[in-house]
mmCIF file of C-alpha atoms in Angstrom:
data_model
loop_
_atom_site.group_PDB
_atom_site.id
_atom_site.type_symbol
_atom_site.label_atom_id
_atom_site.label_comp_id
_atom_site.label_asym_id
_atom_site.label_seq_id
_atom_site.Cartn_x
_atom_site.Cartn_y
_atom_site.Cartn_z
ATOM 1 C CA MET A 964 -16.223 26.836 7.947
ATOM 2 C CA SER A 965 -16.655 25.885 4.268
ATOM 3 C CA ALA A 966 -13.563 25.122 1.869
ATOM 4 C CA SER A 967 -14.314 28.367 -0.043
ATOM 5 C CA GLN A 968 -13.837 30.348 3.327
ATOM 6 C CA THR A 969 -10.273 28.891 3.970
ATOM 7 C CA SER A 970 -8.646 30.622 0.868
ATOM 8 C CA ASP A 971 -6.709 33.047 2.960
ATOM 9 C CA VAL A 972 -6.878 31.687 6.490
ATOM 10 C CA PRO A 973 -4.157 29.730 8.443
ATOM 11 C CA THR A 974 -4.238 25.973 8.059
ATOM 12 C CA LEU A 975 -2.346 23.053 9.075
ATOM 13 C CA LEU A 976 -1.297 20.141 6.979
ATOM 14 C CA VAL A 977 -1.145 17.079 9.188
ATOM 15 C CA LYS A 978 0.700 13.988 7.732
ATOM 16 C CA ILE A 979 0.860 10.630 9.401
ATOM 17 C CA PHE A 980 3.060 7.751 7.897
ATOM 18 C CA GLY A 981 3.998 4.344 9.121
ATOM 19 C CA LYS A 982 2.633 0.803 9.385
ATOM 20 C CA ASP A 983 -0.996 0.416 8.565
ATOM 21 C CA ARG A 984 -3.501 -0.894 11.162
ATOM 22 C CA PRO A 985 -7.089 -0.511 11.861
ATOM 23 C CA GLY A 986 -8.115 2.557 13.610
ATOM 24 C CA ILE A 987 -5.511 5.113 12.491
ATOM 25 C CA THR A 988 -7.908 7.497 10.611
ATOM 26 C CA ALA A 989 -10.335 7.403 13.400
ATOM 27 C CA GLY A 990 -7.614 7.943 15.968
ATOM 28 C CA LEU A 991 -6.213 10.942 14.310
ATOM 29 C CA PHE A 992 -9.366 12.744 13.949
ATOM 30 C CA ASP A 993 -10.434 11.990 17.556
ATOM 31 C CA THR A 994 -7.005 13.616 18.522
ATOM 32 C CA LEU A 995 -7.832 16.608 16.321
ATOM 33 C CA ALA A 996 -11.410 16.949 17.541
ATOM 34 C CA ALA A 997 -10.137 18.084 20.906
ATOM 35 C CA PHE A 998 -9.094 21.266 19.344
ATOM 36 C CA SER A 999 -12.047 21.877 17.329
ATOM 37 C CA VAL A 1000 -10.655 22.199 14.052
ATOM 38 C CA ASP A 1001 -12.505 21.941 10.720
ATOM 39 C CA VAL A 1002 -11.410 19.590 8.016
ATOM 40 C CA VAL A 1003 -10.780 21.158 4.626
ATOM 41 C CA ASP A 1004 -9.129 18.177 2.771
ATOM 42 C CA ILE A 1005 -8.122 14.546 3.361
ATOM 43 C CA GLU A 1006 -5.880 12.101 1.413
ATOM 44 C CA GLN A 1007 -4.929 8.576 2.358
ATOM 45 C CA VAL A 1008 -2.871 6.021 0.495
ATOM 46 C CA VAL A 1009 -1.800 2.626 1.647
ATOM 47 C CA THR A 1010 0.825 0.756 -0.315
ATOM 48 C CA ARG A 1011 2.303 -2.669 0.755
ATOM 49 C CA GLY A 1012 1.026 -2.259 4.316
ATOM 50 C CA ARG A 1013 2.521 1.199 4.770
ATOM 51 C CA ILE A 1014 0.012 4.274 5.281
ATOM 52 C CA VAL A 1015 0.230 8.056 4.435
ATOM 53 C CA LEU A 1016 -2.564 10.063 5.704
ATOM 54 C CA CYS A 1017 -2.849 13.641 5.217
ATOM 55 C CA ALA A 1018 -5.365 16.063 6.725
ATOM 56 C CA LEU A 1019 -5.525 19.647 5.933
ATOM 57 C CA VAL A 1020 -7.398 21.385 8.825
ATOM 58 C CA THR A 1021 -7.999 24.892 10.149
ATOM 59 C CA THR A 1022 -5.904 26.196 13.201
ATOM 60 C CA PRO A 1023 -7.384 25.202 16.560
ATOM 61 C CA THR A 1024 -10.373 26.968 18.062
ATOM 62 C CA HIS A 1025 -9.683 25.407 21.423
ATOM 63 C CA GLY A 1026 -6.048 25.234 22.699
ATOM 64 C CA THR A 1027 -3.054 26.360 20.762
ATOM 65 C CA GLU A 1028 -1.221 25.287 17.718
ATOM 66 C CA GLY A 1029 1.765 24.351 19.864
ATOM 67 C CA GLU A 1030 -0.546 22.005 21.928
ATOM 68 C CA LEU A 1031 -1.963 20.479 18.759
ATOM 69 C CA ARG A 1032 1.406 19.705 17.426
ATOM 70 C CA ALA A 1033 2.584 18.068 20.558
ATOM 71 C CA THR A 1034 -0.608 15.985 21.030
ATOM 72 C CA VAL A 1035 -0.503 14.754 17.446
ATOM 73 C CA HIS A 1036 3.182 13.889 17.828
ATOM 74 C CA SER A 1037 2.566 12.262 20.980
ATOM 75 C CA TRP A 1038 -0.366 10.075 19.581
ATOM 76 C CA ALA A 1039 1.727 9.125 16.649
ATOM 77 C CA GLU A 1040 4.588 8.031 18.647
ATOM 78 C CA SER A 1041 2.391 5.763 20.781
ATOM 79 C CA LEU A 1042 1.507 3.852 17.673
ATOM 80 C CA LYS A 1043 5.221 3.961 16.478
ATOM 81 C CA MET A 1044 4.350 6.220 13.716
ATOM 82 C CA GLN A 1045 5.667 9.465 12.468
ATOM 83 C CA ALA A 1046 3.944 12.649 12.168
ATOM 84 C CA GLU A 1047 4.757 15.940 10.181
ATOM 85 C CA ILE A 1048 2.780 19.205 10.637
ATOM 86 C CA LEU A 1049 3.248 22.024 8.277
ATOM 87 C CA SER A 1050 1.786 25.421 8.559
ATOM 88 C CA GLY A 1051 0.490 27.372 5.763
ATOM 89 C CA THR A 1052 -2.541 29.460 4.366
ATOM 90 C CA GLY A 1053 -5.653 28.297 2.603
ATOM 91 C CA ASP A 1054 -6.478 25.154 0.734
ATOM 92 C CA ASN A 1055 -4.849 23.419 -2.033
ATOM 93 C CA ARG A 1056 -4.135 25.502 -5.261
ATOM 94 C CA PRO A 1057 -6.993 25.309 -7.759
ATOM 95 C CA ARG A 1058 -6.388 22.606 -10.458
ATOM 96 C CA GLY A 1059 -5.809 24.093 -13.850
ATOM 97 C CA THR A 1060 -8.442 24.027 -16.404
ATOM 98 C CA GLY A 1061 -8.686 20.997 -18.794
ATOM 99 C CA ARG A 1062 -8.886 17.815 -16.901
ATOM 100 C CA SER A 1063 -8.277 14.225 -18.293
ATOM 101 C CA HIS A 1064 -7.785 10.670 -17.125
ATOM 102 C CA VAL A 1065 -4.705 9.159 -18.430
ATOM 103 C CA THR A 1066 -4.642 5.335 -18.254
ATOM 104 C CA VAL A 1067 -1.278 3.573 -18.754
ATOM 105 C CA LEU A 1068 -1.095 -0.339 -19.187
ATOM 106 C CA GLY A 1069 2.129 -2.122 -18.899
ATOM 107 C CA HIS A 1070 3.182 -5.726 -19.072
ATOM 108 C CA PRO A 1071 5.295 -5.033 -17.098
ATOM 109 C CA LEU A 1072 5.082 -1.349 -16.406
ATOM 110 C CA THR A 1073 8.761 -0.233 -15.942
ATOM 111 C CA ALA A 1074 10.192 2.848 -14.169
ATOM 112 C CA GLU A 1075 11.668 3.907 -17.465
ATOM 113 C CA SER A 1076 8.285 3.992 -19.284
ATOM 114 C CA THR A 1077 6.471 5.573 -16.063
ATOM 115 C CA ALA A 1078 8.992 8.347 -16.225
ATOM 116 C CA ALA A 1079 8.440 8.941 -20.065
ATOM 117 C CA VAL A 1080 4.695 9.174 -19.785
ATOM 118 C CA ALA A 1081 5.050 11.648 -16.841
ATOM 119 C CA ALA A 1082 7.676 13.727 -18.758
ATOM 120 C CA ARG A 1083 5.511 13.874 -21.861
ATOM 121 C CA ILE A 1084 2.343 14.867 -19.795
ATOM 122 C CA THR A 1085 4.583 17.788 -18.245
ATOM 123 C CA ALA A 1086 5.838 18.986 -21.646
ATOM 124 C CA THR A 1087 2.266 19.353 -22.842
ATOM 125 C CA GLY A 1088 1.570 21.683 -20.040
ATOM 126 C CA GLY A 1089 -0.337 19.215 -17.876
ATOM 127 C CA ASN A 1090 0.039 18.738 -14.101
ATOM 128 C CA ILE A 1091 -0.370 15.250 -12.531
ATOM 129 C CA ASP A 1092 -2.766 15.845 -9.568
ATOM 130 C CA ARG A 1093 -3.083 12.158 -8.520
ATOM 131 C CA ILE A 1094 -1.980 8.570 -9.418
ATOM 132 C CA PHE A 1095 -3.461 5.358 -8.560
ATOM 133 C CA ARG A 1096 -3.353 1.821 -9.481
ATOM 134 C CA LEU A 1097 -6.295 0.077 -11.341
ATOM 135 C CA ALA A 1098 -5.031 -3.304 -11.720
ATOM 136 C CA LYS A 1099 -1.939 -5.476 -11.069
ATOM 137 C CA TYR A 1100 -2.793 -8.359 -13.232
ATOM 138 C CA PRO A 1101 -3.136 -9.419 -16.105
ATOM 139 C CA VAL A 1102 -1.274 -6.288 -16.655
ATOM 140 C CA THR A 1103 -0.379 -3.443 -14.529
ATOM 141 C CA ALA A 1104 -2.813 -0.546 -14.974
ATOM 142 C CA VAL A 1105 -2.369 2.981 -13.423
ATOM 143 C CA GLU A 1106 -4.440 6.135 -13.900
ATOM 144 C CA PHE A 1107 -2.931 9.726 -13.882
ATOM 145 C CA ALA A 1108 -5.479 12.494 -12.983
ATOM 146 C CA VAL A 1109 -4.275 15.322 -15.027
ATOM 147 C CA SER A 1110 -5.259 19.099 -15.154
ATOM 148 C CA GLY A 1111 -3.946 22.100 -17.057
ATOM 149 C CA CYS A 1112 -4.250 21.094 -20.672
ATOM 150 C CA GLU A 1113 -6.970 20.089 -22.901
ATOM 151 C CA THR A 1114 -7.633 16.279 -23.577
ATOM 152 C CA GLU A 1115 -7.065 16.213 -27.427
ATOM 153 C CA PRO A 1116 -3.345 17.640 -27.468
ATOM 154 C CA LEU A 1117 -2.620 15.429 -24.498
ATOM 155 C CA ARG A 1118 -4.078 12.447 -26.138
ATOM 156 C CA THR A 1119 -2.176 13.256 -29.356
ATOM 157 C CA ALA A 1120 1.162 13.704 -27.563
ATOM 158 C CA LEU A 1121 0.960 10.485 -25.639
ATOM 159 C CA ALA A 1122 -0.359 8.427 -28.506
ATOM 160 C CA THR A 1123 2.744 9.277 -30.684
ATOM 161 C CA ALA A 1124 4.967 8.447 -27.772
ATOM 162 C CA ALA A 1125 3.209 5.237 -26.537
ATOM 163 C CA ALA A 1126 4.814 2.855 -29.187
ATOM 164 C CA HIS A 1127 8.297 4.135 -28.451
ATOM 165 C CA ILE A 1128 7.663 4.056 -24.602
ATOM 166 C CA GLY A 1129 6.470 0.489 -24.705
ATOM 167 C CA VAL A 1130 3.152 0.975 -23.014
ATOM 168 C CA ASP A 1131 -0.438 1.447 -23.980
ATOM 169 C CA VAL A 1132 -1.997 4.793 -23.057
ATOM 170 C CA ALA A 1133 -5.638 6.073 -23.253
ATOM 171 C CA VAL A 1134 -6.528 9.480 -22.530
ATOM 172 C CA VAL A 1135 -10.233 10.556 -21.873
ATOM 173 C CA SER A 1136 -11.755 13.723 -20.505
ATOM 174 C CA ALA A 1137 -12.746 13.762 -17.096
ATOM 175 C CA GLY A 1138 -16.187 14.202 -15.775
ATOM 176 C CA LEU A 1139 -19.476 12.434 -14.911
ATOM 177 C CA HIS A 1140 -19.777 11.297 -18.673
ATOM 178 C CA ARG A 1141 -16.983 8.801 -18.372
ATOM 179 C CA ARG A 1142 -18.804 6.370 -16.338
ATOM 180 C CA ALA A 1143 -22.004 7.263 -18.554
ATOM 181 C CA GLN A 1144 -20.502 5.398 -21.328
ATOM 182 C CA ARG A 1145 -23.105 2.668 -21.377
ATOM 183 C CA LEU A 1146 -22.794 1.140 -24.783
ATOM 184 C CA ILE A 1147 -19.769 -0.952 -25.922
ATOM 185 C CA VAL A 1148 -19.698 -2.235 -29.443
ATOM 186 C CA MET A 1149 -17.045 -4.672 -30.584
ATOM 187 C CA ASP A 1150 -15.677 -6.110 -33.883
ATOM 188 C CA VAL A 1151 -15.789 -9.844 -33.808
ATOM 189 C CA ASP A 1152 -12.940 -11.508 -35.888
ATOM 190 C CA SER A 1153 -9.693 -11.050 -34.075
ATOM 191 C CA THR A 1154 -11.292 -8.873 -31.443
ATOM 192 C CA LEU A 1155 -14.127 -10.672 -29.514
ATOM 193 C CA ILE A 1156 -12.649 -14.057 -30.829
ATOM 194 C CA GLN A 1157 -9.234 -15.239 -32.008
ATOM 195 C CA ASP A 1158 -10.404 -16.454 -35.312
ATOM 196 C CA GLU A 1159 -11.391 -15.128 -38.706
ATOM 197 C CA VAL A 1160 -14.633 -16.897 -39.480
ATOM 198 C CA ILE A 1161 -14.483 -17.057 -43.140
ATOM 199 C CA GLU A 1162 -11.036 -18.737 -42.803
ATOM 200 C CA LEU A 1163 -12.762 -21.384 -40.546
ATOM 201 C CA PHE A 1164 -15.366 -22.005 -43.394
ATOM 202 C CA ALA A 1165 -12.687 -21.854 -45.865
ATOM 203 C CA ALA A 1166 -10.576 -24.715 -44.189
ATOM 204 C CA HIS A 1167 -13.679 -26.923 -44.558
ATOM 205 C CA ALA A 1168 -13.683 -25.976 -48.273
ATOM 206 C CA GLY A 1169 -10.152 -26.647 -48.740
ATOM 207 C CA CYS A 1170 -9.405 -22.887 -49.919
ATOM 208 C CA GLU A 1171 -7.973 -21.568 -46.690
ATOM 209 C CA PRO A 1172 -4.879 -20.122 -48.018
ATOM 210 C CA GLU A 1173 -6.653 -18.184 -50.965
ATOM 211 C CA VAL A 1174 -9.169 -16.779 -48.459
ATOM 212 C CA ALA A 1175 -6.530 -15.723 -45.813
ATOM 213 C CA ALA A 1176 -4.540 -13.927 -48.439
ATOM 214 C CA VAL A 1177 -7.595 -11.802 -49.406
ATOM 215 C CA THR A 1178 -8.467 -11.307 -45.844
ATOM 216 C CA GLU A 1179 -5.136 -9.896 -44.800
ATOM 217 C CA ARG A 1180 -5.115 -7.438 -47.847
ATOM 218 C CA ALA A 1181 -8.670 -6.340 -46.822
ATOM 219 C CA MET A 1182 -7.805 -5.757 -43.214
ATOM 220 C CA ARG A 1183 -4.716 -3.798 -44.197
ATOM 221 C CA GLY A 1184 -7.131 -1.556 -46.310
ATOM 222 C CA GLU A 1185 -5.623 -2.583 -49.597
ATOM 223 C CA LEU A 1186 -8.766 -3.872 -51.060
ATOM 224 C CA ASP A 1187 -12.372 -2.604 -51.076
ATOM 225 C CA PHE A 1188 -14.135 -4.733 -48.400
ATOM 226 C CA GLU A 1189 -17.212 -5.643 -50.129
ATOM 227 C CA GLN A 1190 -15.466 -6.803 -53.199
ATOM 228 C CA SER A 1191 -13.198 -8.964 -51.158
ATOM 229 C CA LEU A 1192 -16.186 -10.326 -49.131
ATOM 230 C CA HIS A 1193 -17.990 -11.507 -52.347
ATOM 231 C CA ALA A 1194 -14.853 -13.068 -53.639
ATOM 232 C CA ARG A 1195 -14.002 -15.132 -50.608
ATOM 233 C CA VAL A 1196 -17.601 -16.111 -50.110
ATOM 234 C CA ALA A 1197 -17.657 -17.315 -53.659
ATOM 235 C CA LEU A 1198 -15.051 -19.845 -52.817
ATOM 236 C CA LEU A 1199 -17.366 -21.458 -50.445
ATOM 237 C CA ALA A 1200 -20.043 -22.434 -52.821
ATOM 238 C CA GLY A 1201 -21.285 -25.921 -52.416
ATOM 239 C CA LEU A 1202 -20.367 -26.495 -48.920
ATOM 240 C CA ASP A 1203 -23.034 -28.469 -46.812
ATOM 241 C CA ALA A 1204 -24.848 -26.294 -44.271
ATOM 242 C CA SER A 1205 -23.917 -28.597 -41.509
ATOM 243 C CA VAL A 1206 -20.561 -26.956 -41.598
ATOM 244 C CA VAL A 1207 -22.114 -24.053 -39.880
ATOM 245 C CA GLU A 1208 -22.261 -26.053 -36.492
ATOM 246 C CA LYS A 1209 -18.783 -27.276 -37.071
ATOM 247 C CA VAL A 1210 -17.461 -23.543 -37.286
ATOM 248 C CA ARG A 1211 -19.485 -22.498 -34.131
ATOM 249 C CA THR A 1212 -17.592 -25.127 -32.060
ATOM 250 C CA GLU A 1213 -14.103 -24.113 -33.562
ATOM 251 C CA VAL A 1214 -14.705 -20.309 -32.587
ATOM 252 C CA ARG A 1215 -12.248 -19.326 -29.695
ATOM 253 C CA LEU A 1216 -13.097 -16.423 -27.445
ATOM 254 C CA THR A 1217 -10.105 -14.053 -27.043
ATOM 255 C CA PRO A 1218 -8.732 -14.358 -23.529
ATOM 256 C CA GLY A 1219 -10.542 -11.904 -21.186
ATOM 257 C CA ALA A 1220 -13.613 -11.679 -23.552
ATOM 258 C CA ARG A 1221 -16.030 -13.443 -21.117
ATOM 259 C CA THR A 1222 -14.750 -11.389 -18.204
ATOM 260 C CA LEU A 1223 -15.049 -8.068 -20.299
ATOM 261 C CA ILE A 1224 -18.668 -8.831 -21.132
ATOM 262 C CA ARG A 1225 -19.774 -10.244 -17.714
ATOM 263 C CA THR A 1226 -18.412 -7.156 -15.959
ATOM 264 C CA LEU A 1227 -19.956 -4.784 -18.259
ATOM 265 C CA LYS A 1228 -23.260 -6.414 -17.959
ATOM 266 C CA GLN A 1229 -23.071 -6.329 -14.152
ATOM 267 C CA LEU A 1230 -22.217 -2.673 -14.201
ATOM 268 C CA GLY A 1231 -25.146 -1.877 -16.390
ATOM 269 C CA TYR A 1232 -23.868 -1.455 -19.696
ATOM 270 C CA GLN A 1233 -25.172 -2.707 -23.074
ATOM 271 C CA VAL A 1234 -22.875 -4.586 -25.331
ATOM 272 C CA GLY A 1235 -23.198 -5.311 -28.963
ATOM 273 C CA VAL A 1236 -20.980 -6.630 -31.892
ATOM 274 C CA VAL A 1237 -20.693 -5.789 -35.498
ATOM 275 C CA SER A 1238 -18.976 -8.179 -38.036
ATOM 276 C CA GLY A 1239 -17.892 -8.439 -41.571
ATOM 277 C CA GLY A 1240 -18.303 -12.202 -40.770
ATOM 278 C CA PHE A 1241 -21.720 -13.984 -40.695
ATOM 279 C CA THR A 1242 -24.934 -14.059 -38.681
ATOM 280 C CA GLN A 1243 -24.556 -17.800 -38.603
ATOM 281 C CA VAL A 1244 -21.751 -17.331 -35.895
ATOM 282 C CA THR A 1245 -22.590 -13.932 -34.354
ATOM 283 C CA ASP A 1246 -26.294 -14.984 -33.545
ATOM 284 C CA ASP A 1247 -24.766 -17.872 -31.704
ATOM 285 C CA LEU A 1248 -22.259 -15.715 -29.853
ATOM 286 C CA ARG A 1249 -25.071 -13.216 -28.962
ATOM 287 C CA GLU A 1250 -27.024 -15.991 -27.323
ATOM 288 C CA ARG A 1251 -23.965 -17.623 -25.529
ATOM 289 C CA LEU A 1252 -22.679 -14.354 -24.144
ATOM 290 C CA GLY A 1253 -26.009 -12.498 -23.380
ATOM 291 C CA LEU A 1254 -25.227 -9.761 -25.958
ATOM 292 C CA ASP A 1255 -27.696 -6.948 -26.328
ATOM 293 C CA PHE A 1256 -27.008 -6.180 -30.129
ATOM 294 C CA ALA A 1257 -25.393 -8.339 -33.027
ATOM 295 C CA SER A 1258 -25.168 -7.496 -36.811
ATOM 296 C CA ALA A 1259 -23.431 -9.291 -39.499
ATOM 297 C CA ASN A 1260 -23.516 -10.365 -43.051
ATOM 298 C CA THR A 1261 -25.656 -13.609 -43.821
ATOM 299 C CA LEU A 1262 -24.470 -16.518 -45.737
ATOM 300 C CA GLU A 1263 -27.093 -17.662 -48.398
ATOM 301 C CA ILE A 1264 -27.988 -21.314 -47.786
ATOM 302 C CA VAL A 1265 -30.227 -23.126 -50.491
ATOM 303 C CA ASP A 1266 -31.241 -26.653 -50.448
ATOM 304 C CA GLY A 1267 -28.772 -27.319 -47.530
ATOM 305 C CA LYS A 1268 -25.786 -25.869 -49.281
ATOM 306 C CA LEU A 1269 -23.977 -22.573 -49.124
ATOM 307 C CA THR A 1270 -24.409 -20.801 -52.541
ATOM 308 C CA GLY A 1271 -21.399 -18.532 -52.355
ATOM 309 C CA ARG A 1272 -23.225 -15.492 -51.810
ATOM 310 C CA VAL A 1273 -24.589 -13.236 -48.962
ATOM 311 C CA THR A 1274 -27.918 -11.788 -48.496
ATOM 312 C CA GLY A 1275 -29.182 -8.552 -47.100
ATOM 313 C CA GLU A 1276 -27.313 -5.418 -46.173
ATOM 314 C CA ILE A 1277 -23.595 -5.693 -46.444
ATOM 315 C CA VAL A 1278 -21.752 -4.977 -43.153
ATOM 316 C CA ASP A 1279 -18.638 -3.174 -44.324
ATOM 317 C CA ARG A 1280 -16.516 -0.315 -43.028
ATOM 318 C CA ALA A 1281 -19.204 2.417 -43.451
ATOM 319 C CA GLY A 1282 -21.861 -0.233 -42.233
ATOM 320 C CA LYS A 1283 -20.159 -0.744 -38.873
ATOM 321 C CA ALA A 1284 -20.358 2.859 -38.159
ATOM 322 C CA ARG A 1285 -23.787 2.990 -39.189
ATOM 323 C CA LEU A 1286 -24.840 0.191 -36.994
ATOM 324 C CA LEU A 1287 -22.876 1.806 -34.013
ATOM 325 C CA ARG A 1288 -25.245 4.728 -34.528
ATOM 326 C CA ARG A 1289 -28.227 2.650 -34.673
ATOM 327 C CA PHE A 1290 -27.455 0.528 -31.612
ATOM 328 C CA ALA A 1291 -26.672 3.819 -29.582
ATOM 329 C CA GLN A 1292 -30.232 5.108 -30.724
ATOM 330 C CA GLU A 1293 -31.871 1.985 -29.623
ATOM 331 C CA ALA A 1294 -29.983 1.904 -26.380
ATOM 332 C CA GLY A 1295 -30.846 5.532 -25.717
ATOM 333 C CA VAL A 1296 -26.896 6.361 -25.369
ATOM 334 C CA PRO A 1297 -25.602 9.527 -26.797
ATOM 335 C CA LEU A 1298 -22.896 8.552 -29.424
ATOM 336 C CA GLU A 1299 -20.426 10.416 -27.449
ATOM 337 C CA GLN A 1300 -20.847 8.132 -24.624
ATOM 338 C CA THR A 1301 -20.150 4.776 -26.685
ATOM 339 C CA VAL A 1302 -17.105 2.763 -26.814
ATOM 340 C CA ALA A 1303 -15.940 0.948 -30.029
ATOM 341 C CA ILE A 1304 -13.277 -1.928 -30.252
ATOM 342 C CA GLY A 1305 -11.739 -3.349 -33.402
ATOM 343 C CA ASP A 1306 -8.702 -4.263 -35.007
ATOM 344 C CA GLY A 1307 -9.066 -3.841 -38.745
ATOM 345 C CA ALA A 1308 -9.174 -1.084 -41.324
ATOM 346 C CA ASN A 1309 -12.939 -1.786 -41.852
ATOM 347 C CA ASP A 1310 -13.346 -0.711 -38.198
ATOM 348 C CA LEU A 1311 -12.052 2.573 -38.524
ATOM 349 C CA ASP A 1312 -15.239 4.414 -39.216
ATOM 350 C CA MET A 1313 -16.780 2.909 -36.226
ATOM 351 C CA LEU A 1314 -13.765 3.615 -33.946
ATOM 352 C CA ASN A 1315 -13.826 7.280 -35.192
ATOM 353 C CA ALA A 1316 -17.571 7.566 -34.777
ATOM 354 C CA ALA A 1317 -17.485 6.301 -31.003
ATOM 355 C CA GLY A 1318 -16.701 8.565 -27.963
ATOM 356 C CA LEU A 1319 -13.847 6.374 -27.429
ATOM 357 C CA GLY A 1320 -12.390 4.257 -30.238
ATOM 358 C CA VAL A 1321 -9.983 1.236 -28.995
ATOM 359 C CA ALA A 1322 -7.604 -0.406 -31.372
ATOM 360 C CA PHE A 1323 -7.186 -3.777 -30.103
ATOM 361 C CA ASN A 1324 -4.080 -5.582 -31.199
ATOM 362 C CA ALA A 1325 -4.824 -3.867 -34.384
ATOM 363 C CA LYS A 1326 -2.871 -3.100 -37.834
ATOM 364 C CA PRO A 1327 -0.652 -0.069 -37.631
ATOM 365 C CA VAL A 1328 -2.831 2.006 -39.772
ATOM 366 C CA VAL A 1329 -5.740 1.294 -37.258
ATOM 367 C CA ARG A 1330 -3.576 1.876 -34.147
ATOM 368 C CA GLU A 1331 -2.414 5.345 -35.569
ATOM 369 C CA ALA A 1332 -5.846 6.398 -36.442
ATOM 370 C CA ALA A 1333 -7.771 5.283 -33.129
ATOM 371 C CA HIS A 1334 -8.236 7.343 -29.934
ATOM 372 C CA THR A 1335 -6.144 4.642 -28.041
ATOM 373 C CA ALA A 1336 -4.636 1.176 -28.668
ATOM 374 C CA VAL A 1337 -4.332 -1.919 -26.592
ATOM 375 C CA ASN A 1338 -1.413 -4.167 -27.644
ATOM 376 C CA VAL A 1339 -1.635 -6.925 -24.990
ATOM 377 C CA PRO A 1340 -3.731 -10.183 -25.610
ATOM 378 C CA PHE A 1341 -6.337 -9.551 -22.994
ATOM 379 C CA LEU A 1342 -9.634 -8.178 -23.968
ATOM 380 C CA ASP A 1343 -10.806 -7.249 -20.434
ATOM 381 C CA THR A 1344 -7.977 -4.670 -20.020
ATOM 382 C CA VAL A 1345 -10.392 -2.410 -22.017
ATOM 383 C CA LEU A 1346 -12.106 -2.185 -18.681
ATOM 384 C CA TYR A 1347 -9.221 -0.268 -17.126
ATOM 385 C CA LEU A 1348 -9.491 2.361 -19.920
ATOM 386 C CA LEU A 1349 -13.004 3.126 -18.654
ATOM 387 C CA GLY A 1350 -11.721 3.434 -15.042
ATOM 388 C CA ILE A 1351 -12.945 0.072 -13.807
ATOM 389 C CA THR A 1352 -10.575 -1.496 -11.364
ATOM 390 C CA ARG A 1353 -9.519 -5.027 -11.025
ATOM 391 C CA GLU A 1354 -11.460 -5.135 -7.557
ATOM 392 C CA GLU A 1355 -14.610 -4.166 -9.453
ATOM 393 C CA VAL A 1356 -13.965 -6.798 -12.100
ATOM 394 C CA GLU A 1357 -13.673 -9.496 -9.455
ATOM 395 C CA ALA A 1358 -16.649 -8.444 -7.579
ATOM 396 C CA ALA A 1359 -18.828 -8.720 -10.813
ATOM 397 C CA GLY A 1360 -17.509 -12.054 -11.273
ATOM 398 C CA LEU A 1361 -18.979 -13.056 -7.818
ATOM 399 C CA THR A 1362 -22.427 -11.752 -8.260
#
C-alpha cells in the first residue's frame, strides 16, 4: 500500500526507546513482518547511546492488533527496552507550504538561545518539523527543518533577533538547489586571511598607522574605496620589489580556512577569491590552496621598485560583484547557487548578488545587510550553513 493510500485507513505508531545496540531496527521489523504490515514512515534518533525508533505501519493483515501489541512489547522487554504503540488514522499531517533550513551556530549553544530561536520561528508562523546536530566543535551547530512560512520573512525575523539571542542564524530555502551551490567566492583580507595585505606592505614602508587609518574608514563605508586605494598605495612608492616575498610569508590564514577549502574541493565545489588587495599575494594563495579563481588589484613594479600605483581594472565594491558573476559564468553555475563570504563594506554588492551572502566577523553595516552572519573566528563554520556535517568535513580530510 502506498503512502498516499493510507490517508484514511487505520495505522499504528510503534515507538521503541532504550539503550542502543546493534540489531534493534532489524529486530523490530522482523517482529512486525510476522503481521504483514506495510511501513508508512520511519524515524530513528540516537543520542548519547539512547535510541528512539518510531515506525508508522498499517494495521496487521495476519493476526490481530492485540497480538501485534503483545508481541512487540514482549520483544522490547526481552531487550530491556520500552515500547509504546498508538492507534490512529493515516500518515503524518502534510507539511505546510514554504520550507526552509534554519542553521544555528552557538559557542556555546545555550538552552536560552535555543528557546528564543524556536519561539521566533513559531511567531513567524513556522512549524519545526525536525532538528538535528551538524557539529559539536569548534562550535555547536544544529539545523531546524521548518515549514509553514516563506524563507524571506523567516530570515528577516531571525536575523534581527540573532544578535540579541547571542547566536549566528542562517536561513536558506529547502530543496535540491541547496547542495547545488557549487561556487564559493571569498574576500581575502580579514576573511580568508587574518591580515590586511596593504598594512603588511605599509609596515615595511614605515607608514602602517597612516594606511591602517584609511583602511578602517574604507571598510566602514566612510570613504570611496578606489580613492582610498590610490591614497594608500601611493605611500608604498619606492619599496623594493623583494618585499613581495616577505609579505607572502607573513600572511596568516584564518583558522579553518584550509579545512573549508579542502572540504569544498572534495565535495566538488569550485572556490574563488576576490580582493581589494593585490595579485602579488592572491596569485600565491591560489597556487598554495588550489583555488579555481582569483582576482585582485596589481601593484605596479618598475625597475625592481613599487611605483605607488596599481595597474589594470580596479577591484572595488562593484568590481567584486562583477567578478562573482564572471566566475559563476565560467564555472557554469547559476548566480542563485553561489555563496559569497566577506567582512567589509566593499563586499556588500557581492554578498547581495550571491544566492547566499555570509558576513564573516563583519562590520555592523555588513552584518545588517548580508543574508546571514558568522561571528565566530572559524572560517570552516560556513560549511554548516550549507548543511555539511562535521562528519563529512572529517571524511573529506581523510581522502
